Amino acid sequence: PALTVLQNPIVDQVIRVAYRNLDPQTFRLYTASGQAVRCEVVKESPNRVVIVPRRPPVSGLYVLRAYADNQQLTARVLVP
């Protein structure tokens, strides 16, 4: 399984994500200190989603987690 953040650092306040060999049920975004960030997830295609934070994210490093069955994948997201 693979999880890739496209355009990292992010562009236009949205996080574009591609994945393969994975059927994620949930995506969660966290600040570097572990606080959850409320987001909406929009499926673009069978292997891509766009994650839109409900409030514009503050500059810094974030952690994106994808959960599927008994798997968890993690990717770092940089907000300029």
XYZ file of N, CA and C in Angstrom:
240
model
N 0.829 -1.203 0.000
C 0.000 0.000 0.000
C 0.867 1.257 0.000
N 0.361 2.295 -0.611
C 1.101 3.554 -0.668
C 0.150 4.733 -0.530
N 0.632 5.775 0.135
C -0.111 7.012 0.343
C 0.825 8.151 -0.031
N 0.395 8.993 -0.974
C 1.251 10.068 -1.461
C 0.508 11.397 -1.427
N 1.126 12.412 -0.850
C 0.566 13.760 -0.878
C 1.093 14.436 -2.139
N 0.180 14.845 -2.998
C 0.549 15.520 -4.232
C 0.684 17.010 -3.939
N 1.599 17.670 -4.577
C 1.834 19.100 -4.343
C 2.125 19.356 -2.870
N 3.279 18.915 -2.435
C 3.684 19.082 -1.048
C 4.952 19.921 -1.014
N 4.946 21.182 -0.566
C 3.926 21.857 0.219
C 2.623 22.050 -0.567
N 1.542 22.134 0.180
C 0.221 22.183 -0.439
C -0.012 23.508 -1.156
N -0.977 23.494 -2.058
C -1.351 24.665 -2.848
C -2.842 24.925 -2.635
N -3.232 26.178 -2.524
C -4.649 26.574 -2.424
C -5.367 26.029 -1.189
N -4.649 25.799 -0.115
C -5.246 25.393 1.166
C -5.934 24.030 1.136
N -5.668 23.207 0.107
C -6.241 21.857 0.054
C -5.121 20.837 -0.068
N -5.402 19.629 0.381
C -4.423 18.548 0.351
C -4.902 17.512 -0.654
N -4.120 17.304 -1.694
C -4.463 16.306 -2.707
C -3.656 15.044 -2.414
N -4.373 13.915 -2.369
C -3.762 12.654 -1.951
C -4.051 11.564 -2.978
N -3.013 10.797 -3.298
C -3.167 9.608 -4.144
C -2.795 8.391 -3.299
N -3.451 7.290 -3.571
C -3.130 6.054 -2.853
C -3.279 4.871 -3.796
N -2.568 3.785 -3.465
C -2.712 2.563 -4.260
C -2.603 1.346 -3.354
N -3.249 0.285 -3.818
C -3.324 -0.958 -3.049
C -3.867 -0.709 -1.646
N -4.866 0.169 -1.574
C -5.432 0.568 -0.292
C -6.873 1.002 -0.526
N -7.754 0.644 0.388
C -9.141 1.090 0.321
C -9.444 1.832 1.626
N -8.986 3.083 1.721
C -9.129 3.800 2.989
C -10.569 4.154 3.311
N -10.958 3.903 4.556
C -12.286 4.287 5.016
C -12.263 5.668 5.656
N -11.118 6.063 6.196
C -11.028 7.316 6.936
C -9.692 7.993 6.687
N -9.752 9.317 6.556
C -8.542 10.138 6.535
C -8.628 11.089 7.718
N -7.500 11.276 8.408
C -7.460 12.217 9.524
C -6.203 13.056 9.403
N -6.357 14.355 9.710
C -5.245 15.279 9.658
C -4.963 15.784 11.065
N -3.673 15.814 11.433
C -3.264 16.247 12.766
C -2.160 17.295 12.662
N -2.143 18.203 13.616
C -1.032 19.149 13.720
C 0.190 18.376 14.204
N 1.350 19.031 14.161
C 2.578 18.391 14.635
C 2.495 18.053 16.123
N 1.651 18.787 16.866
C 1.505 18.504 18.300
C 0.415 17.472 18.597
N -0.233 16.952 17.531
C -1.205 15.880 17.723
C -2.661 16.289 17.785
N -2.963 17.578 17.601
C -4.355 18.023 17.630
C -5.026 17.701 16.294
N -6.236 17.173 16.352
C -6.988 16.848 15.149
C -7.453 18.129 14.450
N -7.423 18.103 13.127
C -7.885 19.223 12.316
C -9.147 18.759 11.588
N -10.247 19.495 11.739
C -11.499 19.116 11.086
C -11.374 19.339 9.580
N -11.774 18.316 8.819
C -11.634 18.359 7.366
C -12.820 17.687 6.691
N -12.988 18.038 5.426
C -13.919 17.327 4.563
C -13.085 16.576 3.535
N -13.532 15.369 3.196
C -12.821 14.555 2.211
C -13.709 14.402 0.985
N -13.156 14.761 -0.169
C -13.890 14.675 -1.434
C -13.141 13.717 -2.348
N -13.830 12.680 -2.791
C -13.196 11.706 -3.666
C -13.153 12.252 -5.094
N -11.952 12.336 -5.670
C -11.773 12.832 -7.043
C -11.850 11.714 -8.067
N -11.303 10.566 -7.701
C -11.275 9.404 -8.594
C -11.104 8.169 -7.711
N -11.092 6.976 -8.298
C -10.971 5.777 -7.451
C -9.727 5.744 -6.565
N -8.664 6.444 -6.950
C -7.427 6.399 -6.167
C -6.942 7.769 -5.711
N -7.841 8.766 -5.718
C -7.438 10.119 -5.306
C -8.549 10.801 -4.515
N -8.113 11.565 -3.506
C -9.052 12.384 -2.741
C -8.464 13.776 -2.557
N -9.354 14.716 -2.269
C -8.954 16.062 -1.881
C -9.439 16.257 -0.458
N -8.542 16.693 0.411
C -8.876 16.925 1.806
C -8.886 18.438 2.027
N -10.029 18.933 2.475
C -10.221 20.367 2.635
C -10.422 20.683 4.121
N -9.441 21.312 4.755
C -9.631 21.714 6.153
C -10.786 22.723 6.255
N -11.574 22.622 7.310
C -12.720 23.523 7.479
C -12.285 24.957 7.743
N -11.106 25.123 8.312
C -10.512 26.450 8.509
C -9.153 26.436 7.826
N -8.734 27.566 7.271
C -7.411 27.593 6.620
C -6.322 27.156 7.606
N -5.497 26.207 7.205
C -4.454 25.732 8.123
C -3.350 26.774 8.309
N -2.800 26.796 9.500
C -1.680 27.662 9.833
C -0.417 27.035 9.246
N 0.535 27.847 8.856
C 1.795 27.329 8.315
C 2.437 26.351 9.288
N 2.990 25.279 8.740
C 3.676 24.308 9.580
C 3.579 22.901 9.032
N 3.999 21.959 9.841
C 4.012 20.550 9.472
C 2.780 19.856 10.061
N 2.133 19.027 9.258
C 0.952 18.265 9.672
C 1.188 16.797 9.366
N 0.394 15.948 9.988
C 0.465 14.511 9.745
C -0.894 14.052 9.230
N -0.870 13.379 8.087
C -2.083 12.822 7.498
C -2.069 11.319 7.712
N -3.173 10.800 8.227
C -3.279 9.351 8.436
C -4.459 8.809 7.648
N -4.235 7.688 6.986
C -5.292 6.982 6.264
C -5.493 5.646 6.960
N -6.746 5.327 7.264
C -7.088 4.089 7.956
C -7.889 3.203 7.033
N -7.483 1.946 6.916
C -8.179 0.977 6.080
C -8.057 -0.403 6.717
N -9.200 -1.008 6.987
C -9.215 -2.329 7.632
C -8.267 -2.319 8.824
N -7.225 -3.137 8.779
C -6.273 -3.191 9.897
C -4.995 -2.443 9.583
N -5.046 -1.524 8.628
C -3.853 -0.799 8.225
C -3.977 0.682 8.537
N -2.819 1.292 8.758
C -2.749 2.743 8.937
C -1.521 3.222 8.191
N -1.715 4.178 7.278
C -0.596 4.779 6.571
C -0.488 6.234 6.976
N 0.723 6.742 7.003
C 0.977 8.104 7.458
C 1.804 8.851 6.422
N 1.476 10.132 6.229
C 2.266 11.002 5.357
C 2.374 12.370 6.010
N 3.492 13.035 5.765
C 3.686 14.386 6.280
C 3.184 15.390 5.255
N 2.585 16.467 5.742
C 2.035 17.520 4.888
C 2.640 18.843 5.344
N 3.188 19.590 4.404
C 3.757 20.891 4.721
C 2.848 22.004 4.209
N 2.481 22.907 5.117
C 1.667 24.071 4.762
C 2.591 25.276 4.789
N 2.763 25.952 3.625
C 3.704 27.080 3.577
C 3.188 28.306 4.323
